[in-house]
C-alpha positions as a printed NumPy array, in Angstrom:
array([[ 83.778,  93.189,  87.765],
       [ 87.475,  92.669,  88.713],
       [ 88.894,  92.096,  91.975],
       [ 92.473,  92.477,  92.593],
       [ 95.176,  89.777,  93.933],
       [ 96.493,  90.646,  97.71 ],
       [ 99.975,  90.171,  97.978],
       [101.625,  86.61 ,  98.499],
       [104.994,  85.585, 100.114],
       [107.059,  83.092,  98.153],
       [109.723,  81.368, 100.035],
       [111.291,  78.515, 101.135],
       [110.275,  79.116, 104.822],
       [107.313,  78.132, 107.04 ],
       [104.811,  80.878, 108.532],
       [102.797,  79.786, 112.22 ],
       [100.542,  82.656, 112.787],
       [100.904,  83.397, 116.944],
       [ 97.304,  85.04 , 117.82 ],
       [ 98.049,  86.457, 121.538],
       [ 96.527,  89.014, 123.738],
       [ 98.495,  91.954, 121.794],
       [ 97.531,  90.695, 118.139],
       [ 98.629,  88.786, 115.766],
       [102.225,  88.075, 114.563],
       [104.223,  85.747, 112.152],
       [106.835,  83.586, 113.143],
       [109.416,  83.023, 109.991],
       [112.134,  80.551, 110.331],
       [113.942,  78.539, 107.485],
       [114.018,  74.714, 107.696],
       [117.279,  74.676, 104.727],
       [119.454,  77.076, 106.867],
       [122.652,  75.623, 106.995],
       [123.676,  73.782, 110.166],
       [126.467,  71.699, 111.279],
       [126.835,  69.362, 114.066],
       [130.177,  71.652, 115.614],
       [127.584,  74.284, 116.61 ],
       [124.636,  74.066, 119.495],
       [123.125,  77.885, 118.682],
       [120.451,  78.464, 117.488],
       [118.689,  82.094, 115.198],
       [115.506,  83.188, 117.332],
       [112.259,  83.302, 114.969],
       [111.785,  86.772, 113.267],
       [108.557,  87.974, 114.314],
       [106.683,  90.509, 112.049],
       [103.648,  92.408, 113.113],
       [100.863,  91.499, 110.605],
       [100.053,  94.694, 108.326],
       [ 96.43 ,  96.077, 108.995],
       [ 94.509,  95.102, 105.883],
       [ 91.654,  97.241, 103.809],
       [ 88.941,  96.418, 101.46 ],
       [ 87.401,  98.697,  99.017],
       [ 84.264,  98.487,  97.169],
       [ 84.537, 101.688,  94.597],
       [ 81.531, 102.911,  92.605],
       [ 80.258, 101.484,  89.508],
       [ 81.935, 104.02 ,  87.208],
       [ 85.134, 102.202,  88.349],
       [ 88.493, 102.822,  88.061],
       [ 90.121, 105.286,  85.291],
       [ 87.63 , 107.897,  85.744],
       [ 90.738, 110.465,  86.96 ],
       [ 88.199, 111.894,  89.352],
       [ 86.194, 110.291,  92.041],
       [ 87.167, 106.725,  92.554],
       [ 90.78 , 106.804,  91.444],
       [ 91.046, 109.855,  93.72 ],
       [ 89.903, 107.33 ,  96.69 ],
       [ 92.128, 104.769,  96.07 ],
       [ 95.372, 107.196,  95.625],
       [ 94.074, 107.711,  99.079],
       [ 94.581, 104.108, 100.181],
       [ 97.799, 104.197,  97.947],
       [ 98.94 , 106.871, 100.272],
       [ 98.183, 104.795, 103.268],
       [100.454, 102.001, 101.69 ],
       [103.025, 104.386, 101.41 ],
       [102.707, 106.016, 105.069],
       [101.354, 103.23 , 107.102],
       [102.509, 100.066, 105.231],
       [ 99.106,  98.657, 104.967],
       [ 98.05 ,  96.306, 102.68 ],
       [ 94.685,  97.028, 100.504],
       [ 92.26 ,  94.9  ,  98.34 ],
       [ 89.356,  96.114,  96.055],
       [ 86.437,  95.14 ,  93.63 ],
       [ 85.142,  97.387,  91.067],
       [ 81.062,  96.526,  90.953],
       [ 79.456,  97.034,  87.693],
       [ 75.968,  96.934,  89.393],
       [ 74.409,  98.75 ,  92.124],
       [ 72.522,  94.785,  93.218],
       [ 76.703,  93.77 ,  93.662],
       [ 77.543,  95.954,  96.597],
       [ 76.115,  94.042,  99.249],
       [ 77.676,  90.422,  97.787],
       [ 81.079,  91.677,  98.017],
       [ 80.927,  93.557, 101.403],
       [ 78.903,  90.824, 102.884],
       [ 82.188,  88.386, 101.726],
       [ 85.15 ,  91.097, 103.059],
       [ 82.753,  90.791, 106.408],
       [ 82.207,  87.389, 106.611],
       [ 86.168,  86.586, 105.31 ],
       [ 87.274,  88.376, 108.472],
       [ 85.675,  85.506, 110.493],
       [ 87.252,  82.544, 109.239],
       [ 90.959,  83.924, 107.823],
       [ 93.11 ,  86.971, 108.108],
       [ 91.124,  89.79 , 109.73 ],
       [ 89.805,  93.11 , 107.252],
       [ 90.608,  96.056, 109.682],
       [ 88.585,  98.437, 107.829],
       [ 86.147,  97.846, 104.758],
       [ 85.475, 101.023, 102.436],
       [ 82.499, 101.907, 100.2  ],
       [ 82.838, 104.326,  97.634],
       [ 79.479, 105.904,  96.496],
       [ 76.244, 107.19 ,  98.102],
       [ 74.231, 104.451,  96.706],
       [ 75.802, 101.664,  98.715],
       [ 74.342, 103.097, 101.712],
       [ 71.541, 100.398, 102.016],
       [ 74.103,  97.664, 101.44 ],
       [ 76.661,  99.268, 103.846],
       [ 73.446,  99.561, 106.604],
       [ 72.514,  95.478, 106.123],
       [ 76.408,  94.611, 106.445],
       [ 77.008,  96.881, 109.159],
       [ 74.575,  95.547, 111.061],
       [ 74.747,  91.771, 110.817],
       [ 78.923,  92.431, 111.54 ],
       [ 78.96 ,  95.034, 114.947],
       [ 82.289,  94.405, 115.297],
       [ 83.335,  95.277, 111.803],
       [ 84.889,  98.774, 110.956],
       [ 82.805, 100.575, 108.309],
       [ 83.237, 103.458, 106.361],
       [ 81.182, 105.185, 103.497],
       [ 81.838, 108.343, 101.226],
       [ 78.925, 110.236, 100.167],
       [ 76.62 , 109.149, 102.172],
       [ 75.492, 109.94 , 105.884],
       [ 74.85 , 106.796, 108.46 ],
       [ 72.944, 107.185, 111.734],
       [ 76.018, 106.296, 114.066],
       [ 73.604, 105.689, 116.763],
       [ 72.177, 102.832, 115.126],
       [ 75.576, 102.03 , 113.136],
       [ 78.548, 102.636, 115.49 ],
       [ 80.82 , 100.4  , 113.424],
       [ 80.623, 103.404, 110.082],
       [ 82.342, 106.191, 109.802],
       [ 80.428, 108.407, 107.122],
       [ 82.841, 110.682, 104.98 ],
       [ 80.733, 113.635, 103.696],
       [ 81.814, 116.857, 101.472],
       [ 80.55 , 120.091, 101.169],
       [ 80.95 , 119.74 ,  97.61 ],
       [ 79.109, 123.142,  97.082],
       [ 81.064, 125.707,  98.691],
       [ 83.941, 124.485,  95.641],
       [ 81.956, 124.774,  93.216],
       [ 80.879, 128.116,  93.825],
       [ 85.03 , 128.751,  93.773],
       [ 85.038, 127.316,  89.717],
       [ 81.29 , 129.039,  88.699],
       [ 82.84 , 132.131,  90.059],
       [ 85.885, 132.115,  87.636],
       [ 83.457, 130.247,  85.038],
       [ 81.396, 133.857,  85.295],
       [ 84.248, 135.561,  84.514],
       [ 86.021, 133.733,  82.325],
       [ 83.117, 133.365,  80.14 ],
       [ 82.605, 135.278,  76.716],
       [ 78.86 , 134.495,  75.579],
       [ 77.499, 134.235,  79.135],
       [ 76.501, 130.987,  79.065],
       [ 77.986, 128.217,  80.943],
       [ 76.487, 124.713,  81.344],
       [ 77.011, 121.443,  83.884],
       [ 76.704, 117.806,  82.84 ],
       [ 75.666, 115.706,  86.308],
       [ 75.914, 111.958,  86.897],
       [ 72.582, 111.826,  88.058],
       [ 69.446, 113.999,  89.122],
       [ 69.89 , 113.715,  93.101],
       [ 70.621, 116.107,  95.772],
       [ 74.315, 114.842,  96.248],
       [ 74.69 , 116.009,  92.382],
       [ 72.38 , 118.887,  92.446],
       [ 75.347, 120.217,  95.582],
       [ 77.68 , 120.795,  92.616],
       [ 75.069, 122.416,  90.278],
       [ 73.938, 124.503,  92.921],
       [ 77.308, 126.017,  94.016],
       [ 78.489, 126.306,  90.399],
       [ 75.561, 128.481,  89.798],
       [ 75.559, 130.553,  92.036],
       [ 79.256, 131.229,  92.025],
       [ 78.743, 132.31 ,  88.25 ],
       [ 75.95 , 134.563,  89.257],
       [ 78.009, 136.346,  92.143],
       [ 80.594, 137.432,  89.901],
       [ 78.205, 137.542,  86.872],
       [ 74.925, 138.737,  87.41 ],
       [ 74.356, 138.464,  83.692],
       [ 74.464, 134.69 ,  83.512],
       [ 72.43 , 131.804,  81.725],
       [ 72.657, 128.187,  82.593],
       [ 72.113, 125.175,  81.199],
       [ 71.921, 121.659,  83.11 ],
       [ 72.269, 117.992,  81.99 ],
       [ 72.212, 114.337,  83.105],
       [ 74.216, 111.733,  81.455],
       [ 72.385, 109.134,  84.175],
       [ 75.35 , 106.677,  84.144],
       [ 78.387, 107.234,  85.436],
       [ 81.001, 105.51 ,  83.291],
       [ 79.393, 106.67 ,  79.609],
       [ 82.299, 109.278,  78.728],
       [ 80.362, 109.111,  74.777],
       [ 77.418, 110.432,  76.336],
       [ 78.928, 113.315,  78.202],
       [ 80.569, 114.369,  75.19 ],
       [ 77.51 , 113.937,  73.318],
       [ 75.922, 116.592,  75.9  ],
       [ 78.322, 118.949,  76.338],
       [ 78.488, 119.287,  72.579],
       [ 75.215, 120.735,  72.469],
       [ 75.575, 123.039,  74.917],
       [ 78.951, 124.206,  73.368],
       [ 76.806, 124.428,  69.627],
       [ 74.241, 126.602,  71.662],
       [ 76.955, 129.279,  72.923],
       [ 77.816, 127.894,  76.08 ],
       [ 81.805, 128.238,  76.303],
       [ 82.05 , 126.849,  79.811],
       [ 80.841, 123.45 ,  81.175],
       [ 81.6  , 121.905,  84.345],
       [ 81.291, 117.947,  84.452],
       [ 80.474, 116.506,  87.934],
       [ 79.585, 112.871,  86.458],
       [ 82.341, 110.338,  87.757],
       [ 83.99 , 108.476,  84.493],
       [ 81.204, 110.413,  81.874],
       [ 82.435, 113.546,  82.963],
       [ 85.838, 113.105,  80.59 ],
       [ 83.195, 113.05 ,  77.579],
       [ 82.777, 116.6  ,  78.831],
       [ 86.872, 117.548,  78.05 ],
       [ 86.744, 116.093,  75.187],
       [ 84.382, 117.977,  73.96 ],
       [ 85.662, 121.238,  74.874],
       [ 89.057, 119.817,  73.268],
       [ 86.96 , 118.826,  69.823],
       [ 84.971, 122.262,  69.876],
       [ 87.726, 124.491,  70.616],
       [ 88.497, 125.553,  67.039],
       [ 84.641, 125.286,  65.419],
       [ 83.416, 128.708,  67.563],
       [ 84.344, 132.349,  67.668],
       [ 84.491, 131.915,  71.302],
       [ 87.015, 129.353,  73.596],
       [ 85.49 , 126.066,  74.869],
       [ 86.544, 125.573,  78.231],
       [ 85.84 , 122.581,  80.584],
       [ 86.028, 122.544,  84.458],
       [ 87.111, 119.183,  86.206],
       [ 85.987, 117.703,  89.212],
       [ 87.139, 116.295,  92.132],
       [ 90.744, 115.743,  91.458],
       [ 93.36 , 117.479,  89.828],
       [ 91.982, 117.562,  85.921],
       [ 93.387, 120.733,  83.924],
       [ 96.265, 118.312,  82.682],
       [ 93.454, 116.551,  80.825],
       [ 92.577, 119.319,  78.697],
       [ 96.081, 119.577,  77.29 ],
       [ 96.812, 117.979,  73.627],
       [ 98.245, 115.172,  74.887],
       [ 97.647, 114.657,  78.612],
       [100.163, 111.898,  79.03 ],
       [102.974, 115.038,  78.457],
       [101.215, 118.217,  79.142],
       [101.916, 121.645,  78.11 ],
       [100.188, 124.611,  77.718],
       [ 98.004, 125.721,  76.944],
       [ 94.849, 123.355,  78.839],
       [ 90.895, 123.725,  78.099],
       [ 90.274, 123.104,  81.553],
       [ 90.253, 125.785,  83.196],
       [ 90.316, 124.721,  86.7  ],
       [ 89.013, 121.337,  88.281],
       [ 86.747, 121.614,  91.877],
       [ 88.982, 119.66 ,  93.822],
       [ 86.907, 117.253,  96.354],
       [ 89.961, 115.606,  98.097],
       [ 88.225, 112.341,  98.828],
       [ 92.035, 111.032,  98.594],
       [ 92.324, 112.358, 102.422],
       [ 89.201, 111.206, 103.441],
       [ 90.05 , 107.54 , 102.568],
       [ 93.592, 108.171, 104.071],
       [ 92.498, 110.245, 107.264],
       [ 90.065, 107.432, 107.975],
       [ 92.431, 104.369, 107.232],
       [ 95.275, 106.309, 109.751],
       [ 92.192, 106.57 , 112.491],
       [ 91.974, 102.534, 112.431],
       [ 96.282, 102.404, 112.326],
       [ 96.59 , 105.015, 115.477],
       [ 93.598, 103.203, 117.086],
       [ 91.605, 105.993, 117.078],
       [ 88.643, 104.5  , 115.002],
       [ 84.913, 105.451, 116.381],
       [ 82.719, 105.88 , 113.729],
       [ 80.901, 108.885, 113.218],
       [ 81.098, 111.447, 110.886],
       [ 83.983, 113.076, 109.452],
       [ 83.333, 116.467, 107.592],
       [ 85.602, 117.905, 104.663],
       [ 85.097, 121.611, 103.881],
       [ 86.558, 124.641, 102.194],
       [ 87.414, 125.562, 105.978],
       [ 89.8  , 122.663, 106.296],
       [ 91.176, 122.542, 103.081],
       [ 89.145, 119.1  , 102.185],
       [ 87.467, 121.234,  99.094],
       [ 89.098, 123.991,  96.917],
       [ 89.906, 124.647,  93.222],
       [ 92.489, 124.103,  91.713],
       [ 94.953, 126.452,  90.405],
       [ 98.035, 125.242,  87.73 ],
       [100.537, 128.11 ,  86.568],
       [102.313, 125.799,  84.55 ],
       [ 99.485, 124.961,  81.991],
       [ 96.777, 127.864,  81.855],
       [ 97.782, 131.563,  83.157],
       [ 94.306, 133.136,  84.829],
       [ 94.737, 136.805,  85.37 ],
       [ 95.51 , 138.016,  89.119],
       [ 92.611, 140.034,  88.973],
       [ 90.413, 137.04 ,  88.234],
       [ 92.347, 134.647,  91.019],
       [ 92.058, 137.65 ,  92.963],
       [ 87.91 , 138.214,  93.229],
       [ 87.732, 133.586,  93.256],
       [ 90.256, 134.189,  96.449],
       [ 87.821, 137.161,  97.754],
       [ 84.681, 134.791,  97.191],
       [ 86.573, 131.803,  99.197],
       [ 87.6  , 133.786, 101.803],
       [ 83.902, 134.875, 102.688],
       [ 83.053, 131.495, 102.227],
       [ 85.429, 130.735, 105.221],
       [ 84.11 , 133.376, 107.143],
       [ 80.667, 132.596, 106.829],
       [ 79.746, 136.03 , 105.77 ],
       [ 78.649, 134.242, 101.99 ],
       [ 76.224, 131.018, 102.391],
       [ 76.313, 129.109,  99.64 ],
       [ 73.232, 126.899,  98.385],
       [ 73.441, 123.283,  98.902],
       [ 69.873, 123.047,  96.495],
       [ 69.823, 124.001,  92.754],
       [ 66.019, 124.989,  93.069],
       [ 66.982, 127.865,  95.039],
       [ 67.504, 129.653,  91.47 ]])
């Protein structure tokens, strides 16, 4: 566990914090200003409007996954950039933490400067989120992943995903892209919010390739990148030449894999990334990447503007819980598509486009359940 520092001013000045009807504001002023005794005027305070402040509670995987939780806080980073808020956060390594640390942003609003908004980051702080919530009405919420009764909870705003309708965008170019027709997913976990992925990813494969074979994994931790590799090796050793990792920090063990295998098989290893922008990773050396990548495309999950959209709702004072809903519809899911490191014939970005586009229409219902196979 790591929390970070919150900014500090340094100065030789004194700060009175004015609390009026309006808000609250700081009034600067410099006791060594130079004065003389020819000279009766005086400099009026400087008043600054106190930034709005956010806490963040990301998922145990933590930080440095490239996916899901550094996708949610280059969502607050973007709020820092548009709004000039200011932004704290603890990275939990348990599940029995969440509650400790959103109980203390909560109960830290009553006695010093106020949180305007406290984030979770997972489905599984749901319970903690719920006992918070509760116990502070007047504190605004918000969770991704994970749906809150606003009737009972007006204070949380739940950000939810229809992570399947992308990921029957990347199984659709997975069916065609593949050469042994097999393809394979590693999941964080066995649970319906994974199984979403799984299930779209499937099915996309099979609309395109009616000739497909699947196989599906668990690495049940979500910050184990040896164990995803570990998996995915397997399935590459077994034929499958497409995998798509949907397994928070783990999920990398999946690209390196397909970057390891690449050269042992008569057949390319590809990888798919997940929720943020990952075909970059597949390249030799990331950190300067060129063609060509071994991820083939990444199911983009833009949890980046769900942290933002709800942090601007609290700054335009516009906040009221709820539920907000990102879709293929409204551009919060899609796939990702980078000319510069992997070429994907037009005919192939052609029929993924097709398959979207019915998606949008409603005229193709993807399967939110893998058991419907």
């Amino acid at each position: 566990m790591s929390f970070s520092n919150k900014g500090t001013i340094a100065a030789a000045v004194i700060v009175i914090i004015i609390v009026g009807g309006v808000g609250a504001y700081i009034v600067i002023y410099n006791p060594f200003a130079p004065t003389t005794t020819t000279t009766t005027t005086t400099t009026p305070p400087v008043f600054v409007e106190n930034p709005y402040d956010v806490a963040i509670v990301f998922a145990t995987g933590g930080l440095g996954d490239k996916s899901f939780n550094d996708g949610c806080k280059q969502g607050a980073d973007d709020a820092v950039t548009e709004f000039g808020i200011s932004y704290t956060y603890v990275e939990p390594t348990s599940i029995t933490e969440y509650e400790g640390y959103l109980r203390t942003y909560a109960e830290y609003t009553d006695y010093d400067e106020p949180y305007d908004l406290i984030i979770s980051i997972g489905f599984d702080q749901a319970e903690a989120v719920m006992e918070v919530a509760e116990d502070y009405p007047n504190q605004y919420m918000a969770i991704v992943d994970m749906f809150i009764d606003p009737g009972t909870y007006p204070n949380v705003t739940s950000l939810l995903f229809n992570e399947h309708e992308g990921s029957a965008l990347v199984g659709a170019m997975a069916g065609l892209m593949t050469e042994t027709d097999k393809i394979g997913f590693v999941g964080g976990m066995d649970i319906p919010l994974i199984n979403k992925f799984a299930a779209g990813y499937v099915f996309g494969a099979n609309y395109t390739n009616e000739g497909i074979n699947y196989t599906i994994a668990y690495t049940n931790d979500w910050a184990n990148p040896g164990l995803g590799q570990t998996l995915a090796n397997g399935m590459y050793a077994a034929g499958t030449d497409v995998i798509f990792g949907a397994a928070g920090r783990s999920g990398l063990g999946v690209i390196a894999s397909a970057k390891a295998n690449n050269l042992s098989h008569l057949y390319h290893t590809w990888a798919i990334g997940v929720d943020s922008p990952q075909m970059y990773l597949g390249c030799v050396d990331p950190e300067y990447p060129v063609p060509p990548t071994l991820v083939m495309t990444s199911m983009l999950k833009r949890v980046d503007v769900a942290v933002y959209n709800v942090i601007e709702q609290v700054v335009d004072d516009t906040y009221a819980g709820g539920l907000m809903f990102f879709t293929l519809s409204n551009g919060g899911i899609d796939y990702e598509i980078n000319e510069d490191l992997l070429v994907i014939a037009p005919a192939i970005i052609s029929e993924v486009n097709a398959l979207k586009a019915a998606i949008i229409a409603g005229t193709v219902v993807v399967p939110d359940d893998i058991y419907w196979t």
